[in-house]
Amino acid sequence: MTDRPGAGILVDSNVLLDLFTEDATWAAWSEARLAEAFDAGQVVINPIVYAEISVAFERVEDLDAALPERLGREDLPWEAGFLAGKCFLDYRRRGGTRRSPLPDFYIGAHAAVTGRALLTRDSSRYRTQLPSLTLISP
Protein backbone atom coordinates (compact mmCIF):
# COMPACT_ATOMS: atom_id res chain seq x y z
CA MET A 1 0.00 0.00 0.00
CA THR A 2 1.24 3.49 -0.72
CA ASP A 3 1.68 6.24 1.85
CA ARG A 4 -0.65 8.77 0.23
CA PRO A 5 -3.54 7.34 -1.77
CA GLY A 6 -5.13 9.93 -4.00
CA ALA A 7 -1.95 11.57 -5.26
CA GLY A 8 0.29 10.83 -8.20
CA ILE A 9 -0.04 8.53 -11.17
CA LEU A 10 -1.23 4.96 -11.74
CA VAL A 11 0.72 3.19 -14.51
CA ASP A 12 -1.14 0.93 -16.95
CA SER A 13 0.40 -2.40 -17.88
CA ASN A 14 0.98 -1.48 -21.54
CA VAL A 15 3.52 1.18 -20.53
CA LEU A 16 5.56 -1.24 -18.42
CA LEU A 17 5.30 -4.02 -21.00
CA ASP A 18 6.71 -1.63 -23.61
CA LEU A 19 9.82 -1.33 -21.45
CA PHE A 20 10.12 -4.99 -20.51
CA THR A 21 9.70 -6.18 -24.11
CA GLU A 22 11.73 -3.30 -25.58
CA ASP A 23 8.85 -2.54 -27.94
CA ALA A 24 10.33 -0.92 -31.06
CA THR A 25 7.41 1.46 -31.51
CA TRP A 26 6.55 2.47 -27.94
CA ALA A 27 9.49 1.82 -25.58
CA ALA A 28 11.01 5.30 -25.96
CA TRP A 29 7.65 7.04 -25.42
CA SER A 30 6.82 4.86 -22.40
CA GLU A 31 10.27 5.32 -20.85
CA ALA A 32 10.09 9.11 -21.20
CA ARG A 33 6.57 9.35 -19.76
CA LEU A 34 7.43 7.05 -16.84
CA ALA A 35 10.51 9.15 -16.04
CA GLU A 36 8.34 12.28 -16.10
CA ALA A 37 5.84 10.57 -13.81
CA PHE A 38 8.56 9.75 -11.28
CA ASP A 39 9.79 13.36 -11.46
CA ALA A 40 6.24 14.55 -10.74
CA GLY A 41 5.71 12.46 -7.60
CA GLN A 42 4.22 9.17 -6.49
CA VAL A 43 3.78 6.42 -9.11
CA VAL A 44 1.92 3.18 -8.39
CA ILE A 45 0.56 -0.02 -9.89
CA ASN A 46 -2.19 -2.30 -8.59
CA PRO A 47 -2.61 -6.11 -8.54
CA ILE A 48 -4.33 -6.15 -11.96
CA VAL A 49 -1.42 -4.32 -13.60
CA TYR A 50 0.99 -6.64 -11.77
CA ALA A 51 -0.88 -9.67 -13.13
CA GLU A 52 -0.91 -8.32 -16.67
CA ILE A 53 2.82 -7.55 -16.73
CA SER A 54 3.69 -10.92 -15.19
CA VAL A 55 3.28 -12.52 -18.63
CA ALA A 56 6.70 -11.12 -19.59
CA PHE A 57 8.47 -13.06 -16.81
CA GLU A 58 9.04 -16.68 -15.85
CA ARG A 59 9.41 -16.07 -12.10
CA VAL A 60 7.89 -13.63 -9.64
CA GLU A 61 11.38 -12.77 -8.40
CA ASP A 62 12.38 -11.69 -11.90
CA LEU A 63 9.35 -9.43 -12.19
CA ASP A 64 9.95 -7.89 -8.78
CA ALA A 65 13.60 -7.26 -9.67
CA ALA A 66 12.61 -5.59 -12.97
CA LEU A 67 10.15 -3.16 -11.41
CA PRO A 68 11.58 0.26 -10.57
CA GLU A 69 12.29 0.53 -6.85
CA ARG A 70 10.30 3.78 -6.63
CA LEU A 71 7.19 2.15 -8.10
CA GLY A 72 4.60 1.78 -5.37
CA ARG A 73 1.99 -0.92 -5.04
CA GLU A 74 -1.55 -0.12 -4.06
CA ASP A 75 -4.51 -2.34 -3.27
CA LEU A 76 -7.70 -1.95 -5.25
CA PRO A 77 -10.36 0.24 -3.62
CA TRP A 78 -13.81 -1.32 -3.27
CA GLU A 79 -15.33 1.79 -4.87
CA ALA A 80 -13.23 1.14 -7.97
CA GLY A 81 -14.81 -2.31 -8.28
CA PHE A 82 -18.27 -0.76 -8.30
CA LEU A 83 -17.30 1.90 -10.83
CA ALA A 84 -15.57 -0.67 -13.05
CA GLY A 85 -18.74 -2.75 -13.12
CA LYS A 86 -20.81 0.29 -14.14
CA CYS A 87 -18.30 1.14 -16.89
CA PHE A 88 -18.47 -2.42 -18.20
CA LEU A 89 -22.28 -2.37 -18.19
CA ASP A 90 -22.32 0.94 -20.09
CA TYR A 91 -19.73 -0.40 -22.53
CA ARG A 92 -21.91 -3.43 -23.31
CA ARG A 93 -25.06 -1.30 -23.61
CA ARG A 94 -23.25 0.89 -26.15
CA GLY A 95 -22.58 -2.17 -28.27
CA GLY A 96 -19.13 -3.10 -27.02
CA THR A 97 -18.33 -6.62 -28.13
CA ARG A 98 -15.12 -7.34 -26.30
CA ARG A 99 -15.95 -9.86 -23.58
CA SER A 100 -13.19 -9.03 -21.11
CA PRO A 101 -12.48 -5.29 -20.86
CA LEU A 102 -13.30 -5.37 -17.16
CA PRO A 103 -9.62 -5.35 -16.05
CA ASP A 104 -9.08 -2.15 -18.07
CA PHE A 105 -12.12 -0.54 -16.48
CA TYR A 106 -10.89 -1.58 -13.04
CA ILE A 107 -7.52 0.05 -13.69
CA GLY A 108 -9.17 3.25 -14.88
CA ALA A 109 -11.69 3.24 -12.04
CA HIS A 110 -8.88 2.80 -9.52
CA ALA A 111 -7.19 5.93 -10.85
CA ALA A 112 -10.49 7.80 -10.91
CA VAL A 113 -11.63 7.04 -7.36
CA THR A 114 -8.20 7.81 -5.89
CA GLY A 115 -7.76 11.05 -7.82
CA ARG A 116 -4.73 9.78 -9.72
CA ALA A 117 -3.83 10.38 -13.35
CA LEU A 118 -3.50 7.27 -15.52
CA LEU A 119 -0.38 6.75 -17.64
CA THR A 120 -1.51 4.58 -20.56
CA ARG A 121 -1.22 4.11 -24.31
CA ASP A 122 -4.81 2.85 -24.56
CA SER A 123 -6.84 5.97 -23.89
CA SER A 124 -9.93 5.55 -26.09
CA ARG A 125 -11.95 3.34 -23.77
CA TYR A 126 -10.99 5.42 -20.75
CA ARG A 127 -12.00 8.65 -22.50
CA THR A 128 -15.43 7.23 -23.27
CA GLN A 129 -16.20 5.48 -20.00
CA LEU A 130 -14.35 7.73 -17.53
CA PRO A 131 -14.37 11.19 -19.16
CA SER A 132 -13.26 13.02 -16.01
CA LEU A 133 -10.15 10.81 -15.61
CA THR A 134 -6.87 12.60 -16.24
CA LEU A 135 -4.94 10.67 -18.86
CA ILE A 136 -1.29 10.77 -19.84
CA SER A 137 -1.35 9.20 -23.28
CA PRO A 138 -0.17 9.68 -26.86
Coordinates of N, CA and C in Angstrom, one line a residue:
M1 N 0.8 -1.2 0.0 CA 0.0 0.0 0.0 C 0.9 1.2 0.0
T2 N 0.5 2.3 -0.7 CA 1.2 3.5 -0.7 C 1.0 4.4 0.5
D3 N 1.8 5.4 0.7 CA 1.7 6.2 1.9 C 0.5 7.2 1.7
R4 N 0.3 7.7 0.5 CA -0.6 8.8 0.2 C -1.6 8.4 -0.9
P5 N -2.6 7.6 -0.7 CA -3.5 7.3 -1.8 C -4.2 8.7 -2.2
G6 N -4.5 8.7 -3.5 CA -5.1 9.9 -4.0 C -4.2 10.9 -4.6
A7 N -2.9 10.7 -4.6 CA -1.9 11.6 -5.3 C -1.1 10.8 -6.3
G8 N -0.6 11.5 -7.3 CA 0.3 10.8 -8.2 C -0.3 10.2 -9.4
I9 N 0.3 9.1 -9.9 CA 0.0 8.5 -11.2 C -0.1 7.0 -11.0
L10 N -1.1 6.4 -11.6 CA -1.2 5.0 -11.7 C -0.7 4.6 -13.1
V11 N 0.1 3.6 -13.2 CA 0.7 3.2 -14.5 C 0.0 2.0 -15.0
D12 N -0.5 2.1 -16.3 CA -1.1 0.9 -16.9 C -0.1 -0.1 -17.4
S13 N -0.5 -1.3 -17.5 CA 0.4 -2.4 -17.9 C 1.1 -2.2 -19.2
N14 N 0.4 -1.6 -20.2 CA 1.0 -1.5 -21.5 C 2.3 -0.6 -21.5
V15 N 2.3 0.3 -20.6 CA 3.5 1.2 -20.5 C 4.7 0.4 -20.0
L16 N 4.5 -0.4 -19.0 CA 5.6 -1.2 -18.4 C 6.0 -2.4 -19.4
L17 N 5.0 -3.0 -20.0 CA 5.3 -4.0 -21.0 C 6.1 -3.5 -22.2
D18 N 5.9 -2.2 -22.6 CA 6.7 -1.6 -23.6 C 8.2 -1.7 -23.2
L19 N 8.4 -1.4 -21.9 CA 9.8 -1.3 -21.5 C 10.4 -2.7 -21.3
F20 N 9.6 -3.6 -20.7 CA 10.1 -5.0 -20.5 C 10.4 -5.7 -21.8
T21 N 9.6 -5.5 -22.8 CA 9.7 -6.2 -24.1 C 10.5 -5.4 -25.1
E22 N 11.0 -4.2 -24.7 CA 11.7 -3.3 -25.6 C 11.0 -3.1 -26.9
D23 N 9.7 -2.8 -26.8 CA 8.9 -2.5 -27.9 C 9.5 -1.5 -28.9
A24 N 9.7 -1.8 -30.1 CA 10.3 -0.9 -31.1 C 9.5 0.4 -31.3
T25 N 8.2 0.3 -31.2 CA 7.4 1.5 -31.5 C 7.2 2.3 -30.3
W26 N 7.0 1.7 -29.1 CA 6.5 2.5 -27.9 C 7.5 2.6 -26.8
A27 N 8.6 1.8 -26.8 CA 9.5 1.8 -25.6 C 10.0 3.2 -25.2
A28 N 10.4 4.0 -26.2 CA 11.0 5.3 -26.0 C 9.9 6.2 -25.4
W29 N 8.7 6.2 -25.9 CA 7.7 7.0 -25.4 C 7.3 6.6 -24.0
S30 N 7.2 5.3 -23.7 CA 6.8 4.9 -22.4 C 7.9 5.2 -21.4
E31 N 9.2 5.0 -21.8 CA 10.3 5.3 -20.9 C 10.3 6.8 -20.5
A32 N 10.1 7.7 -21.5 CA 10.1 9.1 -21.2 C 8.9 9.5 -20.3
R33 N 7.7 9.0 -20.6 CA 6.6 9.3 -19.8 C 6.7 8.8 -18.3
L34 N 7.3 7.6 -18.2 CA 7.4 7.0 -16.8 C 8.4 7.9 -16.1
A35 N 9.5 8.3 -16.7 CA 10.5 9.2 -16.0 C 9.9 10.5 -15.6
E36 N 9.0 11.1 -16.5 CA 8.3 12.3 -16.1 C 7.4 12.1 -14.9
A37 N 6.7 10.9 -14.9 CA 5.8 10.6 -13.8 C 6.6 10.5 -12.5
F38 N 7.7 9.8 -12.5 CA 8.6 9.8 -11.3 C 9.0 11.1 -10.8
D39 N 9.4 12.0 -11.8 CA 9.8 13.4 -11.5 C 8.7 14.1 -10.8
A40 N 7.4 13.8 -11.2 CA 6.2 14.6 -10.7 C 5.8 14.1 -9.4
G41 N 6.1 12.9 -8.9 CA 5.7 12.5 -7.6 C 5.5 11.0 -7.5
Q42 N 4.5 10.6 -6.8 CA 4.2 9.2 -6.5 C 3.7 8.4 -7.7
V43 N 4.2 7.2 -8.0 CA 3.8 6.4 -9.1 C 3.5 5.0 -8.6
V44 N 2.3 4.5 -8.9 CA 1.9 3.2 -8.4 C 1.4 2.3 -9.5
I45 N 1.3 1.0 -9.1 CA 0.6 0.0 -9.9 C -0.4 -0.7 -8.9
N46 N -1.3 -1.5 -9.4 CA -2.2 -2.3 -8.6 C -2.1 -3.8 -9.0
P47 N -2.8 -4.7 -8.3 CA -2.6 -6.1 -8.5 C -3.0 -6.5 -10.0
I48 N -3.9 -5.8 -10.6 CA -4.3 -6.1 -12.0 C -3.2 -5.8 -12.9
V49 N -2.6 -4.7 -12.8 CA -1.4 -4.3 -13.6 C -0.3 -5.3 -13.4
Y50 N -0.1 -5.7 -12.1 CA 1.0 -6.6 -11.8 C 0.7 -8.0 -12.5
A51 N -0.5 -8.4 -12.5 CA -0.9 -9.7 -13.1 C -0.7 -9.6 -14.6
E52 N -1.1 -8.5 -15.2 CA -0.9 -8.3 -16.7 C 0.6 -8.3 -17.1
I53 N 1.4 -7.6 -16.3 CA 2.8 -7.6 -16.7 C 3.6 -8.8 -16.4
S54 N 3.0 -9.7 -15.6 CA 3.7 -10.9 -15.2 C 3.9 -11.8 -16.4
V55 N 3.1 -11.7 -17.5 CA 3.3 -12.5 -18.6 C 4.7 -12.4 -19.3
A56 N 5.4 -11.3 -19.0 CA 6.7 -11.1 -19.6 C 7.8 -11.8 -18.8
F57 N 7.5 -12.5 -17.7 CA 8.5 -13.1 -16.8 C 8.2 -14.5 -16.5
E58 N 9.2 -15.3 -16.2 CA 9.0 -16.7 -15.8 C 8.8 -16.8 -14.3
R59 N 9.5 -15.9 -13.5 CA 9.4 -16.1 -12.1 C 9.0 -14.8 -11.5
V60 N 8.3 -14.8 -10.4 CA 7.9 -13.6 -9.6 C 9.1 -12.8 -9.2
E61 N 10.2 -13.5 -8.8 CA 11.4 -12.8 -8.4 C 12.0 -11.9 -9.5
D62 N 11.9 -12.4 -10.8 CA 12.4 -11.7 -11.9 C 11.5 -10.4 -12.2
L63 N 10.2 -10.6 -12.0 CA 9.3 -9.4 -12.2 C 9.6 -8.4 -11.1
D64 N 9.7 -8.8 -9.9 CA 9.9 -7.9 -8.8 C 11.3 -7.2 -9.0
A65 N 12.3 -7.9 -9.5 CA 13.6 -7.3 -9.7 C 13.6 -6.3 -10.8
A66 N 12.7 -6.5 -11.8 CA 12.6 -5.6 -13.0 C 11.8 -4.3 -12.7
L67 N 11.0 -4.3 -11.7 CA 10.1 -3.2 -11.4 C 11.0 -2.1 -10.8
P68 N 10.8 -0.8 -11.2 CA 11.6 0.3 -10.6 C 11.3 0.3 -9.1
E69 N 12.4 0.5 -8.3 CA 12.3 0.5 -6.9 C 11.3 1.6 -6.3
R70 N 11.2 2.7 -7.0 CA 10.3 3.8 -6.6 C 8.8 3.5 -7.0
L71 N 8.6 2.5 -7.7 CA 7.2 2.2 -8.1 C 6.4 1.6 -6.9
G72 N 5.4 2.3 -6.5 CA 4.6 1.8 -5.4 C 3.6 0.8 -5.8
R73 N 3.0 0.1 -4.8 CA 2.0 -0.9 -5.0 C 0.8 -0.5 -4.2
E74 N -0.4 -0.5 -4.8 CA -1.5 -0.1 -4.1 C -2.7 -1.1 -4.3
D75 N -3.4 -1.4 -3.2 CA -4.5 -2.3 -3.3 C -5.6 -1.7 -4.0
L76 N -6.6 -2.5 -4.5 CA -7.7 -2.0 -5.3 C -8.8 -1.5 -4.3
P77 N -9.3 -0.2 -4.5 CA -10.4 0.2 -3.6 C -11.7 -0.4 -4.0
W78 N -12.5 -0.7 -3.0 CA -13.8 -1.3 -3.3 C -14.7 -0.4 -4.2
E79 N -14.6 0.9 -4.0 CA -15.3 1.8 -4.9 C -14.9 1.6 -6.3
A80 N -13.7 1.3 -6.6 CA -13.2 1.1 -8.0 C -13.9 -0.1 -8.6
G81 N -14.1 -1.1 -7.8 CA -14.8 -2.3 -8.3 C -16.2 -2.0 -8.7
F82 N -16.9 -1.2 -7.9 CA -18.3 -0.8 -8.3 C -18.3 0.1 -9.6
L83 N -17.4 1.0 -9.6 CA -17.3 1.9 -10.8 C -16.9 1.1 -12.1
A84 N -16.0 0.2 -11.9 CA -15.6 -0.7 -13.1 C -16.8 -1.5 -13.6
G85 N -17.6 -2.0 -12.7 CA -18.7 -2.8 -13.1 C -19.7 -1.9 -13.9
K86 N -19.9 -0.7 -13.4 CA -20.8 0.3 -14.1 C -20.2 0.7 -15.5
C87 N -18.9 0.8 -15.6 CA -18.3 1.1 -16.9 C -18.5 0.0 -17.9
F88 N -18.3 -1.2 -17.4 CA -18.5 -2.4 -18.2 C -19.9 -2.5 -18.7
L89 N -20.9 -2.3 -17.8 CA -22.3 -2.4 -18.2 C -22.6 -1.3 -19.3
D90 N -22.1 -0.1 -19.1 CA -22.3 0.9 -20.1 C -21.6 0.6 -21.4
Y91 N -20.5 0.0 -21.3 CA -19.7 -0.4 -22.5 C -20.6 -1.4 -23.3
R92 N -21.1 -2.4 -22.6 CA -21.9 -3.4 -23.3 C -23.2 -2.8 -23.9
R93 N -23.8 -1.9 -23.1 CA -25.1 -1.3 -23.6 C -24.8 -0.4 -24.9
R94 N -23.6 0.1 -25.0 CA -23.3 0.9 -26.1 C -22.8 0.0 -27.3
G95 N -22.9 -1.3 -27.2 CA -22.6 -2.2 -28.3 C -21.2 -2.7 -28.2
G96 N -20.5 -2.5 -27.1 CA -19.1 -3.1 -27.0 C -19.2 -4.6 -27.1
T97 N -18.3 -5.2 -27.9 CA -18.3 -6.6 -28.1 C -17.2 -7.4 -27.4
R98 N -16.2 -6.7 -27.0 CA -15.1 -7.3 -26.3 C -15.6 -7.9 -25.0
R99 N -15.4 -9.2 -24.7 CA -16.0 -9.9 -23.6 C -15.2 -9.6 -22.3
S100 N -13.9 -9.2 -22.4 CA -13.2 -9.0 -21.1 C -12.5 -7.7 -21.0
P101 N -13.1 -6.6 -21.1 CA -12.5 -5.3 -20.9 C -12.5 -4.9 -19.4
L102 N -13.1 -5.7 -18.6 CA -13.3 -5.4 -17.2 C -12.0 -5.0 -16.5
P103 N -10.9 -5.8 -16.7 CA -9.6 -5.4 -16.0 C -9.2 -3.9 -16.4
D104 N -9.4 -3.5 -17.7 CA -9.1 -2.2 -18.1 C -9.9 -1.2 -17.3
F105 N -11.2 -1.5 -17.2 CA -12.1 -0.5 -16.5 C -11.7 -0.5 -15.0
Y106 N -11.3 -1.6 -14.4 CA -10.9 -1.6 -13.0 C -9.7 -0.7 -12.8
I107 N -8.7 -0.8 -13.8 CA -7.5 0.0 -13.7 C -7.9 1.5 -13.8
G108 N -8.7 1.9 -14.7 CA -9.2 3.3 -14.9 C -10.0 3.7 -13.7
A109 N -10.9 2.9 -13.2 CA -11.7 3.2 -12.0 C -10.8 3.4 -10.8
H110 N -9.8 2.6 -10.6 CA -8.9 2.8 -9.5 C -8.3 4.2 -9.6
A111 N -7.8 4.6 -10.7 CA -7.2 5.9 -10.8 C -8.2 7.0 -10.6
A112 N -9.4 6.8 -11.1 CA -10.5 7.8 -10.9 C -10.9 8.0 -9.5
V113 N -11.1 6.9 -8.7 CA -11.6 7.0 -7.4 C -10.6 7.5 -6.4
T114 N -9.3 7.4 -6.8 CA -8.2 7.8 -5.9 C -7.6 9.2 -6.3
G115 N -8.2 9.7 -7.4 CA -7.8 11.1 -7.8 C -6.4 11.1 -8.5
R116 N -6.0 9.9 -9.0 CA -4.7 9.8 -9.7 C -4.9 10.0 -11.2
A117 N -3.9 10.4 -11.9 CA -3.8 10.4 -13.3 C -3.5 9.0 -13.8
L118 N -3.8 8.6 -15.0 CA -3.5 7.3 -15.5 C -2.5 7.4 -16.7
L119 N -1.4 6.8 -16.6 CA -0.4 6.8 -17.6 C -0.7 5.5 -18.5
T120 N -1.1 5.7 -19.7 CA -1.5 4.6 -20.6 C -1.3 4.9 -22.0
R121 N -1.2 3.9 -22.9 CA -1.2 4.1 -24.3 C -2.6 3.9 -24.9
D122 N -3.5 3.3 -24.1 CA -4.8 2.8 -24.6 C -5.9 3.8 -24.0
S123 N -6.0 5.0 -24.5 CA -6.8 6.0 -23.9 C -8.3 6.0 -24.4
S124 N -8.6 5.4 -25.5 CA -9.9 5.6 -26.1 C -11.0 5.1 -25.2
R125 N -10.9 3.9 -24.6 CA -11.9 3.3 -23.8 C -12.1 4.2 -22.5
Y126 N -10.9 4.6 -22.0 CA -11.0 5.4 -20.7 C -11.7 6.8 -21.0
R127 N -11.4 7.4 -22.2 CA -12.0 8.7 -22.5 C -13.5 8.5 -22.6
T128 N -14.0 7.4 -23.1 CA -15.4 7.2 -23.3 C -16.1 6.9 -21.9
Q129 N -15.5 6.0 -21.2 CA -16.2 5.5 -20.0 C -15.9 6.3 -18.7
L130 N -14.8 6.9 -18.7 CA -14.4 7.7 -17.5 C -13.9 9.1 -18.0
P131 N -14.8 9.9 -18.5 CA -14.4 11.2 -19.2 C -13.7 12.2 -18.2
S132 N -13.9 12.1 -16.9 CA -13.3 13.0 -16.0 C -11.9 12.6 -15.6
L133 N -11.5 11.3 -16.0 CA -10.1 10.8 -15.6 C -9.1 11.6 -16.4
T134 N -8.0 12.0 -15.6 CA -6.9 12.6 -16.2 C -6.0 11.5 -16.8
L135 N -5.7 11.7 -18.1 CA -4.9 10.7 -18.9 C -3.6 11.3 -19.3
I136 N -2.6 10.5 -19.2 CA -1.3 10.8 -19.8 C -1.1 9.7 -20.9
S137 N -1.3 10.2 -22.2 CA -1.3 9.2 -23.3 C -0.9 9.9 -24.6
P138 N -0.6 9.1 -25.6 CA -0.2 9.7 -26.9 C -1.4 10.3 -27.5

